[in-house]
């Protein structure tokens, strides 16, 4: 259980931070950048929740909780019995949820532009942040064998889910804003 009695520790005043195993790394370490980007994604999802229906809000609340699990996973470079790891069951839940929502959408004939509704716009922001976290995770995994490979799967499915929910909250795609290639090239 986490218990915070003080918010500042002064431990980061020299540009370093502690990982969950107690080791110290620079604040711009790729592992810190990766779990920090996961946190940023959760913040964008929090904004989307403010505009979501109860059904979608419940999905997004579960995702935010899982993102804290993912951040804890990424913050720990050693495998100890106490290490919290993202599991395949969490990825499976994303896939099942994705498939269920996507079944209500018509196939796309064009790329879509982020927007349509505030909830959709924030979900597209979360999607792009999840993709950035995924890219960081790929780079981190290249040099660090301690990274849980399920973390990468989770991020990949998460960005897909944010895209599908973004369409779903736009009247199941009816309010999507379609990209019109070359629309503004001529006067």
Coordinates of C-alpha atoms in Angstrom, one line a residue:
X1 CA 0.0 0.0 0.0
X2 CA 1.2 3.5 -0.8
X3 CA 1.3 6.1 2.0
X4 CA 2.4 9.6 1.2
X5 CA 2.9 11.8 4.2
X6 CA 5.2 14.4 2.5
X7 CA 4.9 15.5 -1.1
X8 CA 8.4 16.9 -1.5
X9 CA 11.5 15.0 -0.4
X10 CA 14.3 17.2 -1.9
X11 CA 15.7 13.9 -3.3
X12 CA 15.3 15.1 -6.9
X13 CA 16.9 18.5 -6.4
X14 CA 20.1 17.3 -8.0
X15 CA 18.4 16.0 -11.1
X16 CA 18.0 12.4 -10.0
X17 CA 15.1 10.3 -8.9
X18 CA 14.6 6.9 -7.3
X19 CA 13.2 3.9 -9.1
X20 CA 10.9 1.6 -7.1
X21 CA 13.9 -0.7 -6.3
X22 CA 15.6 2.2 -4.7
X23 CA 18.2 2.8 -7.4
X24 CA 18.9 6.4 -8.4
X25 CA 18.8 7.5 -12.0
X26 CA 18.8 10.9 -13.8
X27 CA 15.4 12.3 -14.2
X28 CA 15.8 12.2 -18.0
X29 CA 16.6 8.5 -18.0
X30 CA 14.6 6.7 -20.6
X31 CA 12.8 4.5 -18.1
X32 CA 11.6 7.6 -16.2
X33 CA 10.7 9.2 -19.6
X34 CA 8.6 6.1 -20.4
X35 CA 6.6 5.8 -17.2
X36 CA 6.3 9.6 -17.1
X37 CA 4.7 9.5 -20.6
X38 CA 2.3 6.8 -19.3
X39 CA 1.4 9.2 -16.5
X40 CA 0.8 11.9 -19.1
X41 CA -1.5 9.6 -21.0
X42 CA -3.5 9.0 -17.8
X43 CA -3.9 12.7 -17.4
X44 CA -5.3 13.1 -20.9
X45 CA -7.7 10.2 -20.2
X46 CA -8.7 12.0 -17.0
X47 CA -9.7 15.0 -19.1
X48 CA -11.8 12.7 -21.4
X49 CA -13.6 11.3 -18.4
X50 CA -15.0 14.7 -17.6
X51 CA -16.9 14.6 -20.9
X52 CA -17.8 10.8 -21.0
X53 CA -21.0 9.0 -20.6
X54 CA -21.1 6.7 -17.5
X55 CA -20.4 3.6 -19.6
X56 CA -17.3 5.1 -21.2
X57 CA -16.3 6.8 -18.0
X58 CA -16.2 3.3 -16.3
X59 CA -14.0 2.0 -19.1
X60 CA -11.6 4.9 -18.8
X61 CA -11.5 4.7 -15.0
X62 CA -10.3 1.1 -15.3
X63 CA -7.7 2.0 -17.9
X64 CA -6.4 4.8 -15.6
X65 CA -6.0 2.3 -12.8
X66 CA -4.2 -0.1 -15.1
X67 CA -1.9 2.7 -16.2
X68 CA -0.7 3.1 -12.6
X69 CA 0.1 -0.6 -12.6
X70 CA 2.0 -0.1 -15.9
X71 CA 3.9 2.9 -14.4
X72 CA 4.8 0.8 -11.4
X73 CA 5.9 -2.0 -13.7
X74 CA 8.1 0.3 -15.8
X75 CA 9.5 1.9 -12.7
X76 CA 11.0 -1.3 -11.4
X77 CA 14.1 -2.6 -13.3
X78 CA 14.4 -5.8 -11.2
X79 CA 12.1 -8.7 -10.9
X80 CA 11.3 -9.2 -7.2
X81 CA 8.3 -11.0 -5.6
X82 CA 6.8 -7.6 -4.7
X83 CA 7.1 -6.2 -8.3
X84 CA 3.8 -5.2 -9.8
X85 CA 3.7 -6.3 -13.4
X86 CA 1.1 -5.7 -16.1
X87 CA -0.5 -9.0 -17.1
X88 CA -1.8 -10.6 -20.3
X89 CA -5.3 -10.5 -18.7
X90 CA -5.2 -6.7 -18.7
X91 CA -4.2 -6.8 -22.4
X92 CA -7.0 -9.3 -23.0
X93 CA -9.5 -7.0 -21.3
X94 CA -8.4 -4.1 -23.6
X95 CA -8.9 -6.3 -26.7
X96 CA -12.4 -7.5 -25.6
X97 CA -13.5 -4.0 -24.8
X98 CA -12.0 -2.8 -28.1
X99 CA -13.8 -5.5 -30.1
X100 CA -17.1 -4.8 -28.4
X101 CA -17.0 -1.0 -29.1
X102 CA -15.6 -1.4 -32.6
X103 CA -18.5 -3.7 -33.6
X104 CA -20.8 -0.7 -33.3
X105 CA -18.7 1.4 -35.8
X106 CA -18.9 1.5 -39.5
X107 CA -15.6 0.9 -41.3
X108 CA -13.5 4.0 -42.2
X109 CA -13.1 5.2 -45.7
X110 CA -10.7 7.9 -44.7
X111 CA -8.4 8.9 -41.9
X112 CA -10.1 11.0 -39.3
X113 CA -9.0 14.3 -37.7
X114 CA -9.0 14.5 -33.9
X115 CA -12.1 16.3 -32.7
X116 CA -15.8 16.1 -33.1
X117 CA -16.6 16.3 -29.4
X118 CA -14.5 17.3 -26.4
X119 CA -14.4 13.7 -25.2
X120 CA -13.2 12.4 -28.6
X121 CA -10.5 15.2 -28.8
X122 CA -9.1 14.3 -25.4
X123 CA -9.2 10.6 -26.3
X124 CA -7.2 11.3 -29.5
X125 CA -4.7 13.2 -27.4
X126 CA -4.5 10.2 -25.1
X127 CA -4.0 8.0 -28.1
X128 CA -1.0 10.0 -29.4
X129 CA 0.6 10.1 -25.9
X130 CA 0.1 6.3 -25.6
X131 CA 1.9 5.9 -29.0
X132 CA 4.8 8.1 -27.7
X133 CA 5.0 5.9 -24.5
X134 CA 5.0 2.8 -26.8
X135 CA 7.9 4.2 -28.8
X136 CA 9.8 5.0 -25.6
X137 CA 9.1 1.4 -24.4
X138 CA 10.4 -0.1 -27.6
X139 CA 13.6 1.9 -27.2
X140 CA 13.9 1.0 -23.6
X141 CA 13.4 -2.7 -24.3
X142 CA 16.2 -2.6 -26.9
X143 CA 18.7 -1.9 -24.2
X144 CA 17.1 -3.3 -21.0
X145 CA 16.1 -6.9 -20.7
X146 CA 14.2 -6.2 -17.5
X147 CA 11.3 -4.5 -19.2
X148 CA 8.1 -6.6 -19.1
X149 CA 7.2 -7.4 -22.8
X150 CA 3.5 -7.3 -21.8
X151 CA 3.9 -3.6 -21.1
X152 CA 4.6 -3.0 -24.8
X153 CA 1.5 -5.0 -25.8
X154 CA -0.6 -3.0 -23.3
X155 CA 0.5 0.3 -24.8
X156 CA -0.2 -0.9 -28.3
X157 CA -3.7 -2.0 -27.5
X158 CA -4.3 1.1 -25.4
X159 CA -3.7 3.5 -28.3
X160 CA -6.1 1.4 -30.4
X161 CA -8.7 1.5 -27.7
X162 CA -8.4 5.3 -27.4
X163 CA -9.0 5.6 -31.1
X164 CA -12.0 3.4 -31.1
X165 CA -13.6 5.0 -28.0
X166 CA -12.9 8.4 -29.7
X167 CA -15.0 7.3 -32.7
X168 CA -17.6 5.7 -30.5
X169 CA -18.2 8.9 -28.5
X170 CA -18.6 10.8 -31.8
X171 CA -22.0 9.3 -32.3
X172 CA -20.5 5.9 -33.1
X173 CA -18.4 7.6 -35.9
X174 CA -21.2 9.7 -37.4
X175 CA -19.6 12.9 -36.0
X176 CA -16.0 12.0 -37.0
X177 CA -14.2 14.7 -38.9
X178 CA -12.8 13.0 -42.0
X179 CA -9.5 14.0 -43.5
X180 CA -9.9 15.3 -47.1
X181 CA -6.5 14.8 -48.8
X182 CA -5.3 17.9 -50.6
X183 CA -8.4 19.9 -49.7
X184 CA -6.6 23.2 -49.2
X185 CA -3.8 23.0 -51.8
X186 CA -5.6 25.2 -54.3
X187 CA -6.5 28.9 -53.6

